[in-house]
Amino acid sequence: MNMTNENPSLAYLHNMNQDNRLEWVDNAKGLCMLLVVWVHMLSSIGDPPFWYSSKEYIQAMYMPCFFILSGFFTKDTDQRTFIRKRCGSLLKPFIFTYLVSYAIGWIISTIKPDLLKNGMDFLAPLYSHSFVNGPIWFLLALFTALIIVQSVNKTKLWGG
């Protein structure tokens, strides 16, 4: 069934670029990234009423939207292949970045202890928002979410 012939208004949903990617999905993910930057900028200027309310609405939707779009095209592969692929694309960069940033944080805290006041505890949770590794929480969270979604998709529910 070719939806573009039946409903020309939906043709844009099926337009793929040279790399076989749906452009609207990539554009929506890009918009979510810009919203992350926007919310972080709004957070740094205080909480005037307009900024605060727009920040709250935007913040409630950009990460769930990004997660949904990131899992939109998960292929129906076996669990082992899926996990191996995601380890390479998400977990390896997370571990590398975390270890490097942790080492840098440890060196800085050793040389100048007051510089990193929010703590570089040796057992700090991986999701912590520290000065050095705050932004990389997303890689581990996305990895975890995609593994959960893949597991749920592979589970036969209600006799289906």
PDB file of C-alpha atoms in Angstrom:
ATOM      1  CA  MET A   1       0.000   0.000   0.000  1.00  0.00           C
ATOM      2  CA  ASN A   2       1.544   3.273  -1.086  1.00  0.00           C
ATOM      3  CA  MET A   3       0.270   5.954   1.270  1.00  0.00           C
ATOM      4  CA  THR A   4       1.626   8.790  -0.850  1.00  0.00           C
ATOM      5  CA  ASN A   5      -0.694   7.859  -3.742  1.00  0.00           C
ATOM      6  CA  GLU A   6      -3.737   7.593  -1.493  1.00  0.00           C
ATOM      7  CA  ASN A   7      -3.043  10.684   0.557  1.00  0.00           C
ATOM      8  CA  PRO A   8      -0.664  13.190  -1.078  1.00  0.00           C
ATOM      9  CA  SER A   9      -0.652  15.330   2.075  1.00  0.00           C
ATOM     10  CA  LEU A  10       1.302  12.532   3.815  1.00  0.00           C
ATOM     11  CA  ALA A  11       3.979  12.347   1.105  1.00  0.00           C
ATOM     12  CA  TYR A  12       6.456  14.340   3.216  1.00  0.00           C
ATOM     13  CA  LEU A  13       6.399  11.568   5.840  1.00  0.00           C
ATOM     14  CA  HIS A  14       8.003   9.200   3.350  1.00  0.00           C
ATOM     15  CA  ASN A  15      10.609  11.499   1.747  1.00  0.00           C
ATOM     16  CA  MET A  16      14.010   9.977   2.344  1.00  0.00           C
ATOM     17  CA  ASN A  17      17.365  11.593   1.730  1.00  0.00           C
ATOM     18  CA  GLN A  18      20.379   9.966   0.033  1.00  0.00           C
ATOM     19  CA  ASP A  19      21.321   8.066   3.194  1.00  0.00           C
ATOM     20  CA  ASN A  20      17.887   6.416   3.363  1.00  0.00           C
ATOM     21  CA  ARG A  21      16.805   8.541   6.333  1.00  0.00           C
ATOM     22  CA  LEU A  22      13.517  10.334   6.871  1.00  0.00           C
ATOM     23  CA  GLU A  23      14.402  14.004   6.901  1.00  0.00           C
ATOM     24  CA  TRP A  24      11.522  15.032   9.175  1.00  0.00           C
ATOM     25  CA  VAL A  25      12.797  12.669  11.890  1.00  0.00           C
ATOM     26  CA  ASP A  26      16.321  14.094  11.656  1.00  0.00           C
ATOM     27  CA  ASN A  27      14.887  17.625  11.658  1.00  0.00           C
ATOM     28  CA  ALA A  28      12.718  16.873  14.695  1.00  0.00           C
ATOM     29  CA  LYS A  29      15.727  15.442  16.563  1.00  0.00           C
ATOM     30  CA  GLY A  30      17.706  18.561  15.623  1.00  0.00           C
ATOM     31  CA  LEU A  31      14.890  20.738  16.959  1.00  0.00           C
ATOM     32  CA  CYS A  32      14.951  18.775  20.220  1.00  0.00           C
ATOM     33  CA  MET A  33      18.703  19.423  20.490  1.00  0.00           C
ATOM     34  CA  LEU A  34      18.145  23.140  19.948  1.00  0.00           C
ATOM     35  CA  LEU A  35      15.450  23.088  22.640  1.00  0.00           C
ATOM     36  CA  VAL A  36      17.939  21.534  25.071  1.00  0.00           C
ATOM     37  CA  VAL A  37      20.315  24.436  24.415  1.00  0.00           C
ATOM     38  CA  TRP A  38      17.430  26.937  24.688  1.00  0.00           C
ATOM     39  CA  VAL A  39      16.284  25.577  28.067  1.00  0.00           C
ATOM     40  CA  HIS A  40      19.830  25.624  29.426  1.00  0.00           C
ATOM     41  CA  MET A  41      20.211  29.227  28.258  1.00  0.00           C
ATOM     42  CA  LEU A  42      16.890  30.164  29.896  1.00  0.00           C
ATOM     43  CA  SER A  43      18.020  28.532  33.121  1.00  0.00           C
ATOM     44  CA  SER A  44      21.084  30.733  33.230  1.00  0.00           C
ATOM     45  CA  ILE A  45      19.176  34.033  32.993  1.00  0.00           C
ATOM     46  CA  GLY A  46      16.892  33.496  35.958  1.00  0.00           C
ATOM     47  CA  ASP A  47      13.182  32.919  36.201  1.00  0.00           C
ATOM     48  CA  PRO A  48      11.153  35.840  34.857  1.00  0.00           C
ATOM     49  CA  PRO A  49       7.540  34.637  34.398  1.00  0.00           C
ATOM     50  CA  PHE A  50       7.565  34.211  30.597  1.00  0.00           C
ATOM     51  CA  TRP A  51      10.922  32.478  30.500  1.00  0.00           C
ATOM     52  CA  TYR A  52      10.053  30.238  33.398  1.00  0.00           C
ATOM     53  CA  SER A  53       6.741  29.070  31.961  1.00  0.00           C
ATOM     54  CA  SER A  54       8.141  28.473  28.456  1.00  0.00           C
ATOM     55  CA  LYS A  55      11.093  26.620  29.964  1.00  0.00           C
ATOM     56  CA  GLU A  56       8.777  24.364  31.972  1.00  0.00           C
ATOM     57  CA  TYR A  57       6.639  23.449  28.947  1.00  0.00           C
ATOM     58  CA  ILE A  58       9.609  22.873  26.672  1.00  0.00           C
ATOM     59  CA  GLN A  59      11.499  20.900  29.293  1.00  0.00           C
ATOM     60  CA  ALA A  60       8.554  18.548  29.784  1.00  0.00           C
ATOM     61  CA  MET A  61       8.635  17.387  26.178  1.00  0.00           C
ATOM     62  CA  TYR A  62      12.011  17.651  24.458  1.00  0.00           C
ATOM     63  CA  MET A  63      13.739  14.671  26.077  1.00  0.00           C
ATOM     64  CA  PRO A  64      10.778  12.248  25.760  1.00  0.00           C
ATOM     65  CA  CYS A  65      10.399  13.376  22.143  1.00  0.00           C
ATOM     66  CA  PHE A  66      14.095  12.787  21.469  1.00  0.00           C
ATOM     67  CA  PHE A  67      13.926   9.326  23.071  1.00  0.00           C
ATOM     68  CA  ILE A  68      10.878   8.381  20.997  1.00  0.00           C
ATOM     69  CA  LEU A  69      12.471   9.617  17.782  1.00  0.00           C
ATOM     70  CA  SER A  70      15.725   7.805  18.581  1.00  0.00           C
ATOM     71  CA  GLY A  71      13.878   4.513  18.935  1.00  0.00           C
ATOM     72  CA  PHE A  72      11.551   5.143  16.009  1.00  0.00           C
ATOM     73  CA  PHE A  73      13.524   2.996  13.585  1.00  0.00           C
ATOM     74  CA  THR A  74      14.802   0.214  15.797  1.00  0.00           C
ATOM     75  CA  LYS A  75      15.107  -2.849  13.627  1.00  0.00           C
ATOM     76  CA  ASP A  76      13.556  -6.151  14.515  1.00  0.00           C
ATOM     77  CA  THR A  77      16.782  -7.995  15.305  1.00  0.00           C
ATOM     78  CA  ASP A  78      17.638 -10.553  17.922  1.00  0.00           C
ATOM     79  CA  GLN A  79      18.395  -9.258  21.421  1.00  0.00           C
ATOM     80  CA  ARG A  80      22.117 -10.088  21.315  1.00  0.00           C
ATOM     81  CA  THR A  81      22.705  -8.233  18.013  1.00  0.00           C
ATOM     82  CA  PHE A  82      20.677  -5.251  19.189  1.00  0.00           C
ATOM     83  CA  ILE A  83      22.595  -4.972  22.480  1.00  0.00           C
ATOM     84  CA  ARG A  84      25.965  -5.414  20.745  1.00  0.00           C
ATOM     85  CA  LYS A  85      25.137  -2.659  18.249  1.00  0.00           C
ATOM     86  CA  ARG A  86      23.897  -0.273  20.967  1.00  0.00           C
ATOM     87  CA  CYS A  87      26.942  -0.999  23.135  1.00  0.00           C
ATOM     88  CA  GLY A  88      29.118   0.131  20.249  1.00  0.00           C
ATOM     89  CA  SER A  89      27.124   3.241  19.425  1.00  0.00           C
ATOM     90  CA  LEU A  90      26.083   4.414  22.911  1.00  0.00           C
ATOM     91  CA  LEU A  91      27.761   2.543  25.755  1.00  0.00           C
ATOM     92  CA  LYS A  92      31.364   2.650  24.487  1.00  0.00           C
ATOM     93  CA  PRO A  93      31.288   6.444  23.936  1.00  0.00           C
ATOM     94  CA  PHE A  94      29.633   6.862  27.351  1.00  0.00           C
ATOM     95  CA  ILE A  95      32.255   4.761  29.171  1.00  0.00           C
ATOM     96  CA  PHE A  96      35.164   6.410  27.344  1.00  0.00           C
ATOM     97  CA  THR A  97      33.863   9.944  27.941  1.00  0.00           C
ATOM     98  CA  TYR A  98      32.959   9.176  31.541  1.00  0.00           C
ATOM     99  CA  LEU A  99      36.370   7.717  32.363  1.00  0.00           C
ATOM    100  CA  VAL A 100      38.255  10.548  30.653  1.00  0.00           C
ATOM    101  CA  SER A 101      36.080  13.218  32.301  1.00  0.00           C
ATOM    102  CA  TYR A 102      36.364  11.451  35.654  1.00  0.00           C
ATOM    103  CA  ALA A 103      40.163  11.366  35.341  1.00  0.00           C
ATOM    104  CA  ILE A 104      40.239  15.053  34.399  1.00  0.00           C
ATOM    105  CA  GLY A 105      37.949  15.851  37.331  1.00  0.00           C
ATOM    106  CA  TRP A 106      40.120  13.841  39.703  1.00  0.00           C
ATOM    107  CA  ILE A 107      43.285  15.600  38.482  1.00  0.00           C
ATOM    108  CA  ILE A 108      41.656  19.021  38.818  1.00  0.00           C
ATOM    109  CA  SER A 109      40.312  18.229  42.296  1.00  0.00           C
ATOM    110  CA  THR A 110      43.753  16.998  43.362  1.00  0.00           C
ATOM    111  CA  ILE A 111      45.530  20.103  42.085  1.00  0.00           C
ATOM    112  CA  LYS A 112      42.865  22.614  43.134  1.00  0.00           C
ATOM    113  CA  PRO A 113      40.305  20.954  45.468  1.00  0.00           C
ATOM    114  CA  ASP A 114      37.991  23.977  45.725  1.00  0.00           C
ATOM    115  CA  LEU A 115      37.441  24.139  41.973  1.00  0.00           C
ATOM    116  CA  LEU A 116      35.020  21.210  41.878  1.00  0.00           C
ATOM    117  CA  LYS A 117      32.808  21.772  44.890  1.00  0.00           C
ATOM    118  CA  ASN A 118      29.964  19.488  43.829  1.00  0.00           C
ATOM    119  CA  GLY A 119      32.112  16.471  44.539  1.00  0.00           C
ATOM    120  CA  MET A 120      33.983  13.915  42.589  1.00  0.00           C
ATOM    121  CA  ASP A 121      33.210  11.112  45.031  1.00  0.00           C
ATOM    122  CA  PHE A 122      34.726   7.854  43.980  1.00  0.00           C
ATOM    123  CA  LEU A 123      31.333   6.154  44.089  1.00  0.00           C
ATOM    124  CA  ALA A 124      29.346   9.005  42.559  1.00  0.00           C
ATOM    125  CA  PRO A 125      26.404   7.677  40.558  1.00  0.00           C
ATOM    126  CA  LEU A 126      26.821   7.596  36.805  1.00  0.00           C
ATOM    127  CA  TYR A 127      23.826   9.866  36.338  1.00  0.00           C
ATOM    128  CA  SER A 128      25.247  12.605  38.542  1.00  0.00           C
ATOM    129  CA  HIS A 129      25.353  16.125  37.204  1.00  0.00           C
ATOM    130  CA  SER A 130      28.908  17.042  38.001  1.00  0.00           C
ATOM    131  CA  PHE A 131      30.933  19.845  36.545  1.00  0.00           C
ATOM    132  CA  VAL A 132      32.895  17.497  34.328  1.00  0.00           C
ATOM    133  CA  ASN A 133      30.472  14.801  33.134  1.00  0.00           C
ATOM    134  CA  GLY A 134      26.989  16.284  33.436  1.00  0.00           C
ATOM    135  CA  PRO A 135      25.890  16.146  29.788  1.00  0.00           C
ATOM    136  CA  ILE A 136      26.783  12.501  29.131  1.00  0.00           C
ATOM    137  CA  TRP A 137      23.969  11.104  31.294  1.00  0.00           C
ATOM    138  CA  PHE A 138      21.918  11.072  28.099  1.00  0.00           C
ATOM    139  CA  LEU A 139      23.976   8.311  26.451  1.00  0.00           C
ATOM    140  CA  LEU A 140      23.449   5.887  29.336  1.00  0.00           C
ATOM    141  CA  ALA A 141      19.781   6.820  29.700  1.00  0.00           C
ATOM    142  CA  LEU A 142      19.139   6.329  25.962  1.00  0.00           C
ATOM    143  CA  PHE A 143      20.992   3.002  26.004  1.00  0.00           C
ATOM    144  CA  THR A 144      18.894   1.827  28.957  1.00  0.00           C
ATOM    145  CA  ALA A 145      15.625   3.020  27.399  1.00  0.00           C
ATOM    146  CA  LEU A 146      16.340   1.360  24.047  1.00  0.00           C
ATOM    147  CA  ILE A 147      17.237  -1.942  25.725  1.00  0.00           C
ATOM    148  CA  ILE A 148      13.992  -1.818  27.725  1.00  0.00           C
ATOM    149  CA  VAL A 149      11.952  -1.019  24.604  1.00  0.00           C
ATOM    150  CA  GLN A 150      13.649  -3.822  22.656  1.00  0.00           C
ATOM    151  CA  SER A 151      12.938  -6.261  25.500  1.00  0.00           C
ATOM    152  CA  VAL A 152       9.295  -5.223  25.710  1.00  0.00           C
ATOM    153  CA  ASN A 153       8.928  -5.479  21.920  1.00  0.00           C
ATOM    154  CA  LYS A 154      10.337  -9.013  22.005  1.00  0.00           C
ATOM    155  CA  THR A 155       7.933 -10.058  24.773  1.00  0.00           C
ATOM    156  CA  LYS A 156       4.718 -11.610  23.561  1.00  0.00           C
ATOM    157  CA  LEU A 157       1.918  -9.968  25.498  1.00  0.00           C
ATOM    158  CA  TRP A 158      -1.683 -11.105  25.635  1.00  0.00           C
ATOM    159  CA  GLY A 159      -1.031 -14.060  23.386  1.00  0.00           C
ATOM    160  CA  GLY A 160       0.110 -11.798  20.493  1.00  0.00           C
TER     161      GLY A 160
END
